[in-house]
mmCIF file of C-alpha atoms in Angstrom:
data_model
loop_
_atom_site.group_PDB
_atom_site.id
_atom_site.type_symbol
_atom_site.label_atom_id
_atom_site.label_comp_id
_atom_site.label_asym_id
_atom_site.label_seq_id
_atom_site.Cartn_x
_atom_site.Cartn_y
_atom_site.Cartn_z
ATOM 1 C CA UNK A 108 80.672 -87.079 -64.505
ATOM 2 C CA UNK A 109 77.373 -85.053 -64.472
ATOM 3 C CA UNK A 110 77.613 -80.893 -64.245
ATOM 4 C CA UNK A 111 76.046 -78.868 -62.160
ATOM 5 C CA UNK A 112 71.874 -79.064 -62.970
ATOM 6 C CA UNK A 113 69.493 -76.251 -62.719
ATOM 7 C CA UNK A 114 65.840 -76.560 -62.608
ATOM 8 C CA UNK A 115 63.813 -75.102 -63.762
ATOM 9 C CA UNK A 116 64.671 -73.700 -66.717
ATOM 10 C CA UNK A 117 62.906 -70.961 -67.579
ATOM 11 C CA UNK A 118 60.132 -69.455 -65.113
ATOM 12 C CA UNK A 119 57.474 -67.022 -65.911
ATOM 13 C CA UNK A 120 55.795 -65.158 -63.016
ATOM 14 C CA UNK A 121 53.913 -62.141 -62.188
ATOM 15 C CA UNK A 122 55.081 -59.408 -59.918
ATOM 16 C CA UNK A 123 54.909 -59.610 -56.460
ATOM 17 C CA UNK A 124 54.725 -64.123 -57.100
ATOM 18 C CA UNK A 125 57.159 -66.264 -54.897
ATOM 19 C CA UNK A 126 59.780 -68.346 -57.145
ATOM 20 C CA UNK A 127 62.361 -70.660 -56.530
ATOM 21 C CA UNK A 128 65.338 -72.065 -57.790
ATOM 22 C CA UNK A 129 66.812 -75.123 -57.061
ATOM 23 C CA UNK A 130 70.660 -76.392 -58.014
ATOM 24 C CA UNK A 131 72.230 -79.818 -57.713
ATOM 25 C CA UNK A 132 76.328 -78.992 -57.780
ATOM 26 C CA UNK A 133 78.959 -81.579 -59.344
ATOM 27 C CA UNK A 134 79.442 -84.548 -56.913
ATOM 28 C CA UNK A 135 82.575 -83.490 -54.309
ATOM 29 C CA UNK A 136 82.524 -79.968 -54.828
ATOM 30 C CA UNK A 137 82.473 -77.617 -51.458
ATOM 31 C CA UNK A 138 81.922 -74.663 -52.561
ATOM 32 C CA UNK A 139 78.743 -73.150 -54.503
ATOM 33 C CA UNK A 140 77.973 -69.662 -56.482
ATOM 34 C CA UNK A 141 74.443 -68.071 -57.200
ATOM 35 C CA UNK A 142 75.227 -65.612 -60.040
ATOM 36 C CA UNK A 143 72.535 -63.422 -61.623
ATOM 37 C CA UNK A 144 73.451 -61.927 -65.069
ATOM 38 C CA UNK A 145 70.894 -58.827 -66.908
ATOM 39 C CA UNK A 146 70.954 -58.841 -70.000
ATOM 40 C CA UNK A 147 73.759 -57.959 -71.929
ATOM 41 C CA UNK A 148 75.834 -58.057 -68.802
ATOM 42 C CA UNK A 149 78.114 -60.070 -67.100
ATOM 43 C CA UNK A 150 77.102 -62.278 -63.955
ATOM 44 C CA UNK A 151 77.133 -61.004 -60.678
ATOM 45 C CA UNK A 152 77.535 -63.189 -57.358
ATOM 46 C CA UNK A 153 74.521 -63.182 -55.266
ATOM 47 C CA UNK A 154 76.334 -65.453 -52.608
ATOM 48 C CA UNK A 155 78.792 -68.152 -52.141
ATOM 49 C CA UNK A 156 78.679 -71.511 -49.815
ATOM 50 C CA UNK A 157 81.507 -73.087 -48.464
ATOM 51 C CA UNK A 158 80.031 -76.435 -47.782
ATOM 52 C CA UNK A 159 76.873 -74.998 -46.049
ATOM 53 C CA UNK A 160 77.706 -71.640 -44.724
ATOM 54 C CA UNK A 161 77.288 -68.612 -46.441
ATOM 55 C CA UNK A 162 80.668 -66.742 -46.603
ATOM 56 C CA UNK A 163 80.460 -63.810 -48.746
ATOM 57 C CA UNK A 164 76.462 -62.407 -49.849
ATOM 58 C CA UNK A 165 77.096 -58.872 -49.340
ATOM 59 C CA UNK A 166 75.345 -58.837 -52.778
ATOM 60 C CA UNK A 167 71.775 -60.993 -52.054
ATOM 61 C CA UNK A 168 69.455 -58.681 -51.395
ATOM 62 C CA UNK A 169 68.318 -59.456 -47.818
ATOM 63 C CA UNK A 170 64.734 -58.179 -47.922
ATOM 64 C CA UNK A 171 63.889 -60.432 -50.967
ATOM 65 C CA UNK A 172 66.814 -62.822 -51.109
ATOM 66 C CA UNK A 173 66.952 -65.937 -49.230
ATOM 67 C CA UNK A 174 69.178 -68.890 -49.912
ATOM 68 C CA UNK A 175 69.663 -72.149 -48.508
ATOM 69 C CA UNK A 176 72.090 -75.343 -48.611
ATOM 70 C CA UNK A 177 71.377 -77.737 -45.234
ATOM 71 C CA UNK A 178 73.112 -80.521 -46.438
ATOM 72 C CA UNK A 179 76.180 -78.842 -47.704
ATOM 73 C CA UNK A 180 74.963 -80.401 -51.173
ATOM 74 C CA UNK A 181 72.044 -78.760 -52.930
ATOM 75 C CA UNK A 182 71.043 -75.455 -53.169
ATOM 76 C CA UNK A 183 67.802 -73.026 -53.411
ATOM 77 C CA UNK A 184 67.354 -69.417 -54.226
ATOM 78 C CA UNK A 185 64.539 -68.241 -53.432
ATOM 79 C CA UNK A 186 62.548 -64.569 -54.258
ATOM 80 C CA UNK A 187 59.443 -63.292 -52.859
ATOM 81 C CA UNK A 188 58.462 -61.650 -53.659
ATOM 82 C CA UNK A 189 59.679 -61.138 -57.252
ATOM 83 C CA UNK A 190 60.196 -57.363 -58.842
ATOM 84 C CA UNK A 191 60.244 -56.319 -62.345
ATOM 85 C CA UNK A 192 63.840 -55.645 -62.023
ATOM 86 C CA UNK A 193 64.107 -59.322 -60.457
ATOM 87 C CA UNK A 194 64.087 -60.563 -64.666
ATOM 88 C CA UNK A 195 67.487 -61.883 -65.088
ATOM 89 C CA UNK A 196 69.248 -65.341 -65.464
ATOM 90 C CA UNK A 197 70.234 -66.934 -62.229
ATOM 91 C CA UNK A 198 73.518 -69.154 -62.697
ATOM 92 C CA UNK A 199 74.417 -71.355 -60.208
ATOM 93 C CA UNK A 200 78.369 -72.838 -60.469
ATOM 94 C CA UNK A 201 80.640 -74.978 -58.094
ATOM 95 C CA UNK A 202 84.060 -75.470 -57.690
ATOM 96 C CA UNK A 203 86.857 -77.814 -55.745
ATOM 97 C CA UNK A 204 87.895 -75.213 -52.947
ATOM 98 C CA UNK A 205 91.509 -76.416 -53.317
ATOM 99 C CA UNK A 206 91.896 -75.966 -57.136
ATOM 100 C CA UNK A 207 91.601 -71.781 -56.002
ATOM 101 C CA UNK A 208 88.945 -69.035 -56.602
ATOM 102 C CA UNK A 209 88.001 -69.026 -60.840
ATOM 103 C CA UNK A 210 88.156 -72.259 -61.373
ATOM 104 C CA UNK A 211 83.864 -72.385 -61.053
ATOM 105 C CA UNK A 212 81.631 -74.957 -63.385
ATOM 106 C CA UNK A 213 78.484 -73.382 -64.191
ATOM 107 C CA UNK A 214 75.159 -75.128 -64.746
ATOM 108 C CA UNK A 215 73.117 -73.796 -67.863
ATOM 109 C CA UNK A 216 71.095 -71.103 -66.031
ATOM 110 C CA UNK A 217 67.766 -70.787 -64.753
ATOM 111 C CA UNK A 218 65.616 -67.750 -66.757
ATOM 112 C CA UNK A 219 63.265 -65.968 -64.809
ATOM 113 C CA UNK A 220 60.949 -63.122 -66.755
ATOM 114 C CA UNK A 221 58.798 -61.082 -64.237
ATOM 115 C CA UNK A 222 55.329 -59.835 -65.934
ATOM 116 C CA UNK B 71 86.357 -51.791 -56.400
ATOM 117 C CA UNK B 72 87.764 -54.344 -59.053
ATOM 118 C CA UNK B 73 86.171 -54.277 -62.417
ATOM 119 C CA UNK B 74 86.993 -55.188 -65.740
ATOM 120 C CA UNK B 75 86.118 -53.334 -68.801
ATOM 121 C CA UNK B 76 85.837 -55.532 -72.218
ATOM 122 C CA UNK B 77 85.823 -53.710 -75.583
ATOM 123 C CA UNK B 78 82.638 -52.809 -76.932
ATOM 124 C CA UNK B 79 80.764 -55.541 -79.238
ATOM 125 C CA UNK B 80 79.632 -57.382 -81.362
ATOM 126 C CA UNK B 81 82.571 -58.940 -83.532
ATOM 127 C CA UNK B 82 82.017 -60.403 -86.748
ATOM 128 C CA UNK B 83 84.333 -62.274 -87.909
ATOM 129 C CA UNK B 84 85.145 -64.505 -91.533
ATOM 130 C CA UNK B 85 86.578 -67.787 -91.158
ATOM 131 C CA UNK B 86 90.120 -67.965 -90.535
ATOM 132 C CA UNK B 87 90.632 -64.184 -89.485
ATOM 133 C CA UNK B 88 92.613 -62.883 -86.824
ATOM 134 C CA UNK B 89 90.985 -62.105 -83.505
ATOM 135 C CA UNK B 90 91.830 -60.286 -80.367
ATOM 136 C CA UNK B 91 89.235 -59.216 -78.004
ATOM 137 C CA UNK B 92 90.067 -56.321 -75.172
ATOM 138 C CA UNK B 93 90.051 -56.657 -71.662
ATOM 139 C CA UNK B 94 91.929 -54.356 -69.206
ATOM 140 C CA UNK B 95 90.929 -54.575 -65.437
ATOM 141 C CA UNK B 96 91.544 -52.332 -61.991
ATOM 142 C CA UNK B 97 91.871 -54.373 -58.628
ATOM 143 C CA UNK B 98 93.774 -54.334 -55.836
ATOM 144 C CA UNK B 99 96.692 -56.933 -55.253
ATOM 145 C CA UNK B 100 97.635 -59.538 -57.440
ATOM 146 C CA UNK B 101 94.812 -60.480 -59.127
ATOM 147 C CA UNK B 102 93.984 -64.349 -61.258
ATOM 148 C CA UNK B 103 92.863 -63.384 -64.560
ATOM 149 C CA UNK B 104 90.345 -65.520 -66.643
ATOM 150 C CA UNK B 105 88.718 -65.755 -69.804
ATOM 151 C CA UNK B 106 85.230 -67.520 -69.835
ATOM 152 C CA UNK B 107 83.290 -68.505 -72.561
ATOM 153 C CA UNK B 108 79.361 -69.731 -73.170
ATOM 154 C CA UNK B 109 78.414 -71.005 -76.341
ATOM 155 C CA UNK B 110 74.419 -71.423 -77.529
ATOM 156 C CA UNK B 111 72.584 -72.556 -75.096
ATOM 157 C CA UNK B 112 75.442 -74.285 -72.849
ATOM 158 C CA UNK B 113 76.659 -72.808 -69.378
ATOM 159 C CA UNK B 114 79.435 -70.297 -68.890
ATOM 160 C CA UNK B 115 82.826 -72.560 -68.665
ATOM 161 C CA UNK B 116 86.600 -71.519 -68.260
ATOM 162 C CA UNK B 117 88.483 -71.376 -71.341
ATOM 163 C CA UNK B 118 92.224 -70.445 -69.913
ATOM 164 C CA UNK B 119 93.267 -69.081 -67.161
ATOM 165 C CA UNK B 120 96.887 -67.070 -65.570
ATOM 166 C CA UNK B 121 97.752 -66.113 -62.077
ATOM 167 C CA UNK B 122 100.781 -64.089 -62.009
ATOM 168 C CA UNK B 123 101.908 -61.201 -64.124
ATOM 169 C CA UNK B 124 103.432 -62.444 -67.481
ATOM 170 C CA UNK B 125 102.161 -65.788 -67.466
ATOM 171 C CA UNK B 126 100.264 -67.249 -70.984
ATOM 172 C CA UNK B 127 97.089 -68.974 -70.833
ATOM 173 C CA UNK B 128 96.253 -71.008 -73.792
ATOM 174 C CA UNK B 129 93.821 -73.333 -74.732
ATOM 175 C CA UNK B 130 91.517 -75.142 -77.963
ATOM 176 C CA UNK B 131 94.116 -72.213 -79.958
ATOM 177 C CA UNK B 132 93.072 -69.430 -77.934
ATOM 178 C CA UNK B 133 95.917 -67.045 -75.975
ATOM 179 C CA UNK B 134 96.259 -64.981 -72.876
ATOM 180 C CA UNK B 135 99.265 -63.317 -71.344
ATOM 181 C CA UNK B 136 98.865 -61.137 -68.130
ATOM 182 C CA UNK B 137 100.276 -57.857 -68.849
ATOM 183 C CA UNK B 138 100.404 -56.299 -65.320
ATOM 184 C CA UNK B 139 102.275 -52.943 -66.618
ATOM 185 C CA UNK B 140 99.376 -52.270 -69.222
ATOM 186 C CA UNK B 141 96.245 -53.830 -66.507
ATOM 187 C CA UNK B 142 94.983 -56.386 -69.548
ATOM 188 C CA UNK B 143 94.178 -59.555 -70.451
ATOM 189 C CA UNK B 144 93.669 -59.634 -74.119
ATOM 190 C CA UNK B 145 92.332 -63.147 -75.875
ATOM 191 C CA UNK B 146 93.730 -63.992 -79.100
ATOM 192 C CA UNK B 147 93.298 -66.445 -81.835
ATOM 193 C CA UNK B 148 95.190 -66.730 -84.795
ATOM 194 C CA UNK B 149 92.712 -68.428 -87.346
ATOM 195 C CA UNK B 150 89.013 -68.713 -86.007
ATOM 196 C CA UNK B 151 86.518 -70.814 -86.712
ATOM 197 C CA UNK B 152 82.546 -71.197 -87.047
ATOM 198 C CA UNK B 153 82.511 -73.554 -83.843
ATOM 199 C CA UNK B 154 84.400 -70.359 -81.702
ATOM 200 C CA UNK B 155 81.081 -68.353 -82.740
ATOM 201 C CA UNK B 156 80.257 -67.614 -78.920
ATOM 202 C CA UNK B 157 79.918 -65.179 -75.972
ATOM 203 C CA UNK B 158 83.189 -64.114 -74.516
ATOM 204 C CA UNK B 159 84.000 -63.265 -70.867
ATOM 205 C CA UNK B 160 86.933 -61.718 -69.154
ATOM 206 C CA UNK B 161 87.164 -62.271 -65.372
ATOM 207 C CA UNK B 162 89.590 -61.439 -62.426
ATOM 208 C CA UNK B 163 89.598 -62.577 -58.850
ATOM 209 C CA UNK B 164 91.635 -60.949 -56.016
ATOM 210 C CA UNK B 165 91.851 -60.618 -52.959
ATOM 211 C CA UNK B 166 88.774 -61.469 -51.312
ATOM 212 C CA UNK B 167 88.314 -64.565 -53.374
ATOM 213 C CA UNK B 168 85.030 -63.151 -55.269
ATOM 214 C CA UNK B 169 85.377 -64.065 -59.375
ATOM 215 C CA UNK B 170 84.430 -60.615 -60.903
ATOM 216 C CA UNK B 171 83.068 -60.582 -64.715
ATOM 217 C CA UNK B 172 83.558 -58.073 -67.546
ATOM 218 C CA UNK B 173 80.049 -57.427 -69.422
ATOM 219 C CA UNK B 174 80.988 -60.014 -72.272
ATOM 220 C CA UNK B 175 81.332 -59.607 -76.041
ATOM 221 C CA UNK B 176 79.836 -61.674 -78.946
ATOM 222 C CA UNK B 177 81.505 -63.184 -81.427
ATOM 223 C CA UNK B 178 80.049 -64.560 -84.963
ATOM 224 C CA UNK B 179 82.291 -66.114 -87.219
ATOM 225 C CA UNK B 180 81.049 -66.675 -90.740
ATOM 226 C CA UNK B 181 82.151 -69.246 -93.087
#
């Protein structure tokens, strides 16, 4: 069975440019998460979806970040415009809600470098 | 708010040495506790978990016991292998259903 797929794996952009990350969760997983991991830190939740609904986006910087999961399957996270401090690894994860919170399956991440 | 504190790293051990990685937490209510591992070039994956006090999670020779009295969930392994070299994250999930991670610690095992 395929795991969580993310793309691109690496992205280098100049500040003020837009960038988008894509995530395809494990088939049948109705909960999808976007995390940001800064260098030397643990992942921090940006947004959590239950199917198409964003049920926790309290940590998403809404002035420049947006996310969507239109059909309740794959998801896109966008940053516009990017700032130097956005350099990080963006992780997508998915889970079956009935397994309980915490049993997340992570993708390999998208590493963003903003110059 | 909820938080997880891990011991400072990195940690370097010789093969077959005993491993302890400390983790303490602060949370309201009764959280579930987890250890996640990230091997080089791979995504984070769940190593083990415990959902209530005195539970012991175990997997791949690793163990951790949920200690409510000391708010700790220390990870242990009796004999580490080179293949255990990775970054280890302690995490908790409390009443708000949010998974909160510690900073992670890098373990390097030399032959």
